[in-house]
Tab-separated table of C-alpha atoms and ligand atoms in Angstrom:
chain	number	residue	atom	x	y	z
A	1	MET	CA	23.578	-11.563	0.721
A	2	ALA	CA	20.227	-10.465	-0.828
A	3	GLY	CA	20.118	-7.274	-1.535
A	4	ASN	CA	18.431	-4.569	-3.740
A	5	ASN	CA	20.716	-5.929	-7.021
A	6	ASN	CA	18.132	-7.172	-9.391
A	7	GLU	CA	20.198	-10.778	-9.658
A	8	ASP	CA	20.427	-11.535	-6.134
A	9	ARG	CA	16.553	-10.476	-5.253
A	10	VAL	CA	14.692	-12.247	-3.236
A	11	ARG	CA	11.052	-11.670	-4.520
A	12	ILE	CA	8.981	-13.550	-1.988
A	13	GLY	CA	8.436	-12.950	1.469
A	14	VAL	CA	6.652	-15.146	3.931
A	15	ILE	CA	5.368	-13.663	7.349
A	16	GLY	CA	4.970	-16.347	10.392
A	17	GLY	CA	2.395	-15.111	12.829
A	18	SER	CA	1.408	-17.147	16.129
A	19	GLY	CA	2.971	-20.573	16.088
A	20	ILE	CA	5.194	-19.944	12.920
A	21	TYR	CA	8.232	-18.210	14.077
A	22	GLU	CA	10.825	-20.346	11.541
A	23	VAL	CA	11.129	-21.948	8.246
A	24	ASP	CA	13.194	-25.113	9.272
A	25	HIS	CA	11.932	-27.185	6.646
A	26	LEU	CA	13.856	-25.370	4.310
A	27	LYS	CA	17.852	-24.596	4.011
A	28	THR	CA	18.955	-21.400	5.546
A	29	ILE	CA	21.586	-20.138	3.272
A	30	ASP	CA	21.433	-15.917	4.724
A	31	GLU	CA	19.951	-13.973	7.458
A	32	ILE	CA	19.323	-10.316	7.165
A	33	TYR	CA	19.235	-7.871	10.171
A	34	TYR	CA	19.547	-3.956	9.783
A	35	GLU	CA	18.028	-0.855	11.124
A	36	THR	CA	15.793	1.198	8.789
A	37	PRO	CA	14.293	4.353	8.978
A	38	TRP	CA	11.645	3.211	11.316
A	39	GLY	CA	13.529	1.180	13.396
A	40	TYR	CA	14.492	-2.733	13.666
A	41	PRO	CA	12.334	-5.391	12.358
A	42	SER	CA	10.897	-7.895	14.693
A	43	SER	CA	13.186	-10.435	14.124
A	44	LYS	CA	15.849	-11.238	11.445
A	45	ILE	CA	14.795	-11.868	7.943
A	46	THR	CA	15.562	-15.788	7.062
A	47	ILE	CA	16.927	-16.082	3.380
A	48	ALA	CA	15.678	-19.671	2.801
A	49	GLU	CA	15.639	-22.103	-0.534
A	50	ASP	CA	13.429	-25.052	-1.252
A	51	PRO	CA	14.503	-28.086	-2.626
A	52	CYS	CA	14.655	-26.562	-6.143
A	53	GLY	CA	16.713	-23.693	-5.025
A	54	PHE	CA	14.288	-21.410	-5.020
A	55	LYS	CA	14.731	-18.472	-2.234
A	56	ILE	CA	12.405	-16.774	0.123
A	57	ALA	CA	12.318	-14.110	2.539
A	58	PHE	CA	11.104	-15.240	6.300
A	59	LEU	CA	10.159	-13.113	9.039
A	60	SER	CA	8.564	-13.492	12.531
A	61	ARG	CA	5.811	-11.038	13.038
A	62	HIS	CA	6.177	-11.291	16.960
A	63	GLY	CA	10.069	-12.435	17.224
A	64	LYS	CA	11.630	-15.653	17.664
A	65	GLY	CA	9.754	-16.605	21.024
A	66	HIS	CA	6.751	-14.477	20.549
A	67	LYS	CA	7.798	-10.993	22.204
A	68	TYR	CA	5.867	-8.216	20.811
A	69	ASN	CA	2.142	-8.393	21.320
A	70	PRO	CA	0.211	-7.346	18.562
A	71	SER	CA	0.124	-3.382	19.320
A	72	GLU	CA	3.803	-3.673	19.853
A	73	ILE	CA	5.045	-5.178	16.126
A	74	PRO	CA	7.369	-2.749	14.401
A	75	THR	CA	5.180	-3.380	11.034
A	76	ARG	CA	6.780	-0.489	9.288
A	77	ALA	CA	9.809	-1.627	9.872
A	78	ASN	CA	9.425	-5.244	8.907
A	79	LEU	CA	7.919	-4.443	5.738
A	80	ALA	CA	10.055	-1.332	5.112
A	81	LEU	CA	13.213	-4.400	5.359
A	82	LEU	CA	11.456	-6.596	3.240
A	83	LYS	CA	10.838	-4.261	0.572
A	84	ASN	CA	14.653	-2.933	0.846
A	85	ILE	CA	15.709	-6.304	-0.052
A	86	GLY	CA	13.686	-6.393	-3.043
A	87	VAL	CA	10.548	-8.602	-1.837
A	88	GLU	CA	7.340	-7.994	-4.454
A	89	VAL	CA	5.168	-10.632	-2.809
A	90	ILE	CA	4.290	-11.811	0.889
A	91	ILE	CA	2.108	-14.348	2.094
A	92	ALA	CA	1.595	-13.881	5.635
A	93	PHE	CA	0.192	-16.524	7.874
A	94	SER	CA	-2.043	-15.743	10.662
A	95	ALA	CA	-3.873	-17.585	13.632
A	96	VAL	CA	-7.590	-16.671	13.464
A	97	GLY	CA	-10.593	-17.069	15.289
A	98	SER	CA	-13.604	-18.470	13.363
A	99	LEU	CA	-17.020	-16.484	13.479
A	100	ARG	CA	-18.951	-19.287	11.374
A	101	GLU	CA	-19.893	-22.505	12.112
A	102	GLU	CA	-18.745	-23.284	8.990
A	103	ILE	CA	-15.647	-22.280	9.387
A	104	LYS	CA	-13.834	-24.747	11.487
A	105	PRO	CA	-11.146	-24.967	13.940
A	106	LYS	CA	-7.527	-26.314	11.895
A	107	ASP	CA	-9.450	-24.993	8.462
A	108	PHE	CA	-7.703	-22.312	6.454
A	109	VAL	CA	-8.860	-19.183	5.582
A	110	LEU	CA	-8.069	-16.377	2.552
A	111	PRO	CA	-9.572	-13.227	3.316
A	112	ASP	CA	-10.431	-10.883	0.878
A	113	GLN	CA	-11.755	-7.764	3.193
A	114	ILE	CA	-10.798	-6.181	6.258
A	115	ILE	CA	-13.272	-4.919	9.064
A	116	ASP	CA	-10.537	-1.866	11.063
A	117	ARG	CA	-11.347	-2.287	15.124
A	118	THR	CA	-7.771	-1.679	16.184
A	119	LYS	CA	-7.668	1.675	18.117
A	120	GLY	CA	-5.064	3.799	16.254
A	121	ILE	CA	-2.321	3.457	18.265
A	122	ARG	CA	-0.480	1.363	16.059
A	123	PRO	CA	1.614	3.576	13.438
A	124	SER	CA	-0.019	2.674	9.729
A	125	THR	CA	1.235	5.004	7.396
A	126	PHE	CA	4.906	5.885	5.650
A	127	PHE	CA	3.482	8.903	4.586
A	128	GLU	CA	3.413	11.752	7.620
A	129	ASP	CA	5.827	14.628	8.760
A	130	GLY	CA	5.281	16.922	5.353
A	131	LEU	CA	5.454	14.208	2.745
A	132	ILE	CA	1.747	12.969	2.337
A	133	ALA	CA	0.312	10.077	-0.473
A	134	HIS	CA	-3.040	8.333	-0.522
A	135	VAL	CA	-3.837	5.030	-1.561
A	136	SER	CA	-6.748	2.588	-2.286
A	137	PHE	CA	-7.215	0.368	0.134
A	138	ALA	CA	-10.873	-1.111	-1.319
A	139	ASP	CA	-9.182	-3.990	-1.934
A	140	PRO	CA	-6.585	-4.982	1.202
A	141	PHE	CA	-5.583	-8.368	-0.330
A	142	ASN	CA	-4.107	-9.519	-3.682
A	143	GLN	CA	-6.699	-11.165	-5.868
A	144	ILE	CA	-4.319	-12.815	-8.061
A	145	LEU	CA	-2.234	-14.482	-5.256
A	146	SER	CA	-5.266	-15.192	-3.312
A	147	GLU	CA	-6.395	-17.352	-6.826
A	148	LEU	CA	-3.110	-18.891	-7.105
A	149	ILE	CA	-3.083	-20.266	-3.151
A	150	TYR	CA	-6.912	-20.986	-3.701
A	151	LYS	CA	-5.312	-23.473	-6.474
A	152	HIS	CA	-3.885	-25.664	-4.231
A	153	LYS	CA	-6.291	-26.289	-1.604
A	154	ASN	CA	-6.263	-29.983	-2.716
A	155	VAL	CA	-3.116	-30.030	-0.196
A	156	LEU	CA	-5.285	-29.113	2.571
A	157	GLU	CA	-8.256	-31.225	1.879
A	158	GLU	CA	-5.817	-34.127	1.896
A	159	GLU	CA	-4.938	-33.208	5.245
A	160	GLY	CA	-8.760	-32.993	6.537
A	161	SER	CA	-8.684	-29.087	6.246
A	162	THR	CA	-11.168	-26.611	4.173
A	163	LEU	CA	-9.599	-23.735	2.195
A	164	HIS	CA	-12.605	-20.795	2.420
A	165	GLN	CA	-11.920	-17.973	0.196
A	166	ASN	CA	-12.789	-14.339	-0.104
A	167	LYS	CA	-13.773	-14.067	3.579
A	168	THR	CA	-13.982	-10.954	5.667
A	169	LEU	CA	-11.740	-10.555	8.525
A	170	VAL	CA	-12.051	-7.992	11.372
A	171	CYS	CA	-8.972	-7.252	13.035
A	172	MET	CA	-9.055	-5.924	16.677
A	173	GLU	CA	-6.630	-4.405	18.972
A	174	GLY	CA	-6.191	-7.045	21.582
A	175	PRO	CA	-4.390	-7.881	23.384
A	176	ALA	CA	-7.060	-9.447	25.524
A	177	PHE	CA	-9.619	-11.069	23.166
A	178	SER	CA	-13.246	-10.150	22.261
A	179	THR	CA	-16.340	-9.526	24.687
A	180	LYS	CA	-19.227	-11.876	23.774
A	181	ALA	CA	-21.166	-8.543	22.848
A	182	GLU	CA	-18.449	-7.936	20.236
A	183	SER	CA	-18.095	-11.477	18.569
A	184	ASN	CA	-21.931	-11.257	18.082
A	185	LEU	CA	-21.797	-7.641	16.527
A	186	TYR	CA	-18.975	-8.962	14.319
A	187	ARG	CA	-21.132	-11.499	13.441
A	188	SER	CA	-23.926	-9.477	12.479
A	189	TRP	CA	-21.580	-7.128	10.651
A	190	GLY	CA	-20.581	-9.981	8.152
A	191	CYS	CA	-17.293	-10.657	9.643
A	192	ASP	CA	-16.102	-14.416	9.334
A	193	ILE	CA	-12.978	-14.335	10.845
A	194	ILE	CA	-10.898	-12.092	13.968
A	195	ASN	CA	-7.165	-11.603	14.465
A	196	MET	CA	-4.965	-8.735	15.659
A	197	THR	CA	-2.436	-8.499	13.032
A	198	ALA	CA	-4.213	-7.370	9.499
A	199	ILE	CA	-3.507	-3.967	10.202
A	200	PRO	CA	-1.561	-2.074	9.711
A	201	GLU	CA	0.424	-4.721	8.069
A	202	ALA	CA	-1.925	-5.211	4.783
A	203	LYS	CA	-2.353	-1.362	4.916
A	204	LEU	CA	1.864	-0.575	4.922
A	205	ALA	CA	1.924	-3.387	2.263
A	206	LYS	CA	-0.423	-1.776	-0.426
A	207	GLU	CA	1.750	1.628	0.263
A	208	LEU	CA	4.599	-0.292	-0.851
A	209	GLU	CA	3.083	-1.811	-3.721
A	210	ILE	CA	3.680	-5.188	-2.185
A	211	ALA	CA	1.061	-8.008	-3.199
A	212	TYR	CA	0.553	-9.070	-0.086
A	213	GLN	CA	-2.383	-12.089	1.267
A	214	MET	CA	-3.124	-13.161	4.521
A	215	VAL	CA	-3.448	-17.222	4.844
A	216	CYS	CA	-5.577	-17.586	7.874
A	217	MET	CA	-5.938	-20.444	9.890
A	218	SER	CA	-8.680	-20.940	12.435
A	219	THR	CA	-7.968	-21.890	15.799
A	220	ASP	CA	-11.214	-21.574	17.903
A	221	TYR	CA	-14.559	-20.197	17.838
A	222	ASP	CA	-13.866	-17.069	19.729
A	223	CYS	CA	-16.697	-16.888	22.221
A	224	TRP	CA	-19.710	-16.598	20.311
A	225	LYS	CA	-20.846	-20.124	19.771
A	226	GLN	CA	-22.778	-21.447	22.733
A	227	GLY	CA	-21.486	-25.057	23.756
A	228	GLU	CA	-17.954	-24.437	22.896
A	229	GLU	CA	-15.246	-23.616	24.996
A	230	ILE	CA	-14.121	-19.699	25.091
A	231	VAL	CA	-10.730	-18.958	23.082
A	232	THR	CA	-7.451	-19.283	25.340
A	233	VAL	CA	-3.836	-18.991	24.461
A	234	GLU	CA	-3.789	-22.725	25.333
A	235	MET	CA	-6.076	-23.623	22.386
A	236	VAL	CA	-4.863	-21.320	20.065
A	237	VAL	CA	-1.075	-23.002	20.284
A	238	ASN	CA	-2.488	-26.381	20.250
A	239	ASN	CA	-4.315	-26.013	16.871
A	240	MET	CA	-1.665	-23.903	15.826
A	241	THR	CA	1.137	-26.748	15.907
A	242	LYS	CA	-1.362	-29.019	14.366
A	243	ASN	CA	-1.873	-26.399	11.632
A	244	THR	CA	1.909	-25.418	11.231
A	245	ALA	CA	2.537	-28.918	9.407
A	246	ASN	CA	-0.061	-27.883	7.215
A	247	SER	CA	0.925	-24.511	6.460
A	248	LYS	CA	4.469	-25.588	5.455
A	249	LYS	CA	2.894	-28.215	3.016
A	250	LEU	CA	0.685	-25.255	1.863
A	251	LEU	CA	3.708	-22.957	1.194
A	252	GLU	CA	5.894	-25.986	-0.630
A	253	ALA	CA	3.143	-26.745	-2.774
A	254	ILE	CA	2.530	-22.817	-3.497
A	255	LEU	CA	6.402	-22.122	-4.207
A	256	PRO	CA	6.769	-23.228	-7.547
A	257	ASP	CA	3.608	-21.541	-9.021
A	258	LEU	CA	4.301	-18.457	-7.462
A	259	ARG	CA	7.934	-18.226	-9.064
A	260	GLN	CA	6.503	-18.705	-12.611
A	261	SER	CA	3.748	-16.244	-12.011
A	262	LEU	CA	6.470	-13.818	-10.763
A	263	SER	CA	8.416	-14.370	-14.111
A	264	ASP	CA	5.340	-14.576	-16.182
A	265	GLY	CA	4.898	-10.585	-14.876
A	266	LYS	CA	1.764	-11.643	-13.318
A	267	PHE	CA	1.647	-9.303	-10.571
A	268	GLU	CA	2.932	-6.375	-12.415
A	269	SER	CA	-0.479	-5.194	-12.602
A	270	ASN	CA	-0.075	-4.506	-8.547
A	271	LYS	CA	2.337	-1.741	-9.469
A	272	GLY	CA	2.716	1.833	-10.778
A	273	TYR	CA	0.055	3.367	-8.691
A	274	MET	CA	2.189	5.253	-5.993
A	275	ASN	CA	3.470	7.334	-9.026
A	276	HIS	CA	-0.425	9.087	-8.545
A	277	SER	CA	-0.310	8.790	-4.777
A	278	PHE	CA	1.825	11.142	-3.922
A	279	ILE	CA	-0.125	15.063	-3.101
A	280	THR	CA	2.426	17.057	-1.418
A	281	SER	CA	4.501	19.657	-3.478
A	282	LYS	CA	8.230	19.467	-4.043
A	283	GLU	CA	8.612	23.179	-2.579
A	284	VAL	CA	6.730	22.177	0.561
A	285	ALA	CA	7.832	18.435	1.336
A	286	ASN	CA	9.953	17.782	4.269
A	287	LYS	CA	13.766	16.898	2.946
A	288	GLU	CA	14.148	14.529	6.386
A	289	GLN	CA	10.975	12.511	5.502
A	290	VAL	CA	11.952	12.037	1.687
A	291	LYS	CA	15.397	10.813	2.579
A	292	LYS	CA	13.560	7.877	5.045
A	293	LEU	CA	11.046	7.362	2.020
A	294	GLU	CA	14.222	6.642	-0.414
A	295	PHE	CA	14.980	3.416	1.363
A	296	VAL	CA	11.552	2.051	-0.115
A	297	PHE	CA	11.070	4.203	-3.033
A	298	PRO	CA	14.185	4.847	-4.280
A	299	ASP	CA	12.621	5.073	-8.224
A	300	ILE	CA	9.405	6.965	-7.472
A	301	LEU	CA	10.438	9.667	-5.772
A	302	ASN	CA	13.239	9.914	-7.944
A	303	ARG	CA	10.943	10.296	-10.896
A	304	LEU	CA	8.626	12.669	-9.325
A	305	GLY	CA	11.416	14.944	-8.767
A	306	PHE	CA	11.801	14.498	-4.706
A	307	SER	CA	15.721	14.062	-4.084
A	308	SER	CA	17.734	13.754	-1.256
A	309	ASP	CA	20.222	15.773	-3.140
A	310	TRP	CA	18.587	18.859	-1.641
A	311	PHE	CA	20.958	17.797	1.383
B	1	LIG	C1	-2.153	-16.177	20.338
B	1	LIG	S1	-3.328	-15.460	20.142
B	1	LIG	C2	-4.046	-14.290	19.304
B	1	LIG	C3	-3.142	-13.494	18.718
B	1	LIG	O1	-2.515	-14.489	17.788
B	1	LIG	C4	-3.050	-13.979	16.385
B	1	LIG	O2	-1.611	-13.457	15.990
B	1	LIG	P1	-0.676	-13.975	14.489
B	1	LIG	O3	-1.965	-12.870	13.695
B	1	LIG	O4	0.089	-13.070	14.438
B	1	LIG	O5	-1.164	-15.175	13.851
B	1	LIG	C5	-3.441	-12.688	16.453
B	1	LIG	O6	-3.875	-11.930	15.543
B	1	LIG	C6	-3.413	-12.567	17.800
B	1	LIG	O7	-2.226	-11.425	17.881
B	2	LIG	N1	-10.484	-15.329	18.901
B	2	LIG	C1	-9.494	-14.711	18.488
B	2	LIG	N2	-9.411	-13.427	18.733
B	2	LIG	C2	-8.627	-12.828	17.728
B	2	LIG	N3	-7.232	-13.177	17.672
B	2	LIG	C3	-7.120	-14.517	17.508
B	2	LIG	N4	-6.239	-15.413	16.836
B	2	LIG	C4	-6.787	-16.491	17.514
B	2	LIG	N5	-7.895	-16.635	17.777
B	2	LIG	C5	-8.232	-15.540	17.521
């Protein structure tokens, strides 16, 4: 079984969103499902192997069969479990609405910015209850990962889809879609695409020092565009069914490159900032919280002198 052991570590995580509930084109070699200090994840993690024997850890964001709405997803548990088994890089697929004429349904988008329009009801930090840290969220996605994915845009072009890069994503609460006034407001703010799941996923990945990039698949023009049908689940699912094959092709093209970049240490620059992000003093830190965080930060907490030896 995959675990914390450096030899066995599965370093790449893939999160599937609406329409992507499994990676059936890869060989399943293991399944992982255990409780984290933040509860159970949305689905078991599938460890799958590509034809070159390279492993990824796949997790379905809404659970198999799509049973969690965006506000109910146990995102802390999802990311904590991926981190606990050794994941350092996450490619997260998401179905999005397009707020721009040029981002056509079935196009792919790599956002580089987020505007958060969720309502604060989703737990969005690991640092609370007497053990506090603050991370920079200025760049919510990982640019090295984005560039690496963008290099493979020809795979999508061959299928008639364009891959757009460096766009702004607005994340709404849902589950109902936006009003026309909201959709037009987001356009006036400079937003290019809309979904319901980037927050808190991107924020929590940042707190865990995981290099994270959403790969968005446009399924509709939301409700702003005159002459176009207003978004429905049926529309999203139909376009996602067509998009799923392309997302698997893209993933296959990326994996060897990603494996090489990890071996070359290209993501090391994404690590180390948590050493300087804690602000709570050891004297007042909540020991229960320290124990919980050891699940995801065994080394850093030790180095900073927080230890569950207190117990
Ligand atoms: C099924 S339509 C709305 C739903 O689809 C997207 O999900 P995901 O990001 O997991 O692909 C969107 O964010 C909403 O959750
Ligand atoms: N129009 C839309 N709004 C929010 N999330 C979406 N996911 C797919 N289409 C969407």
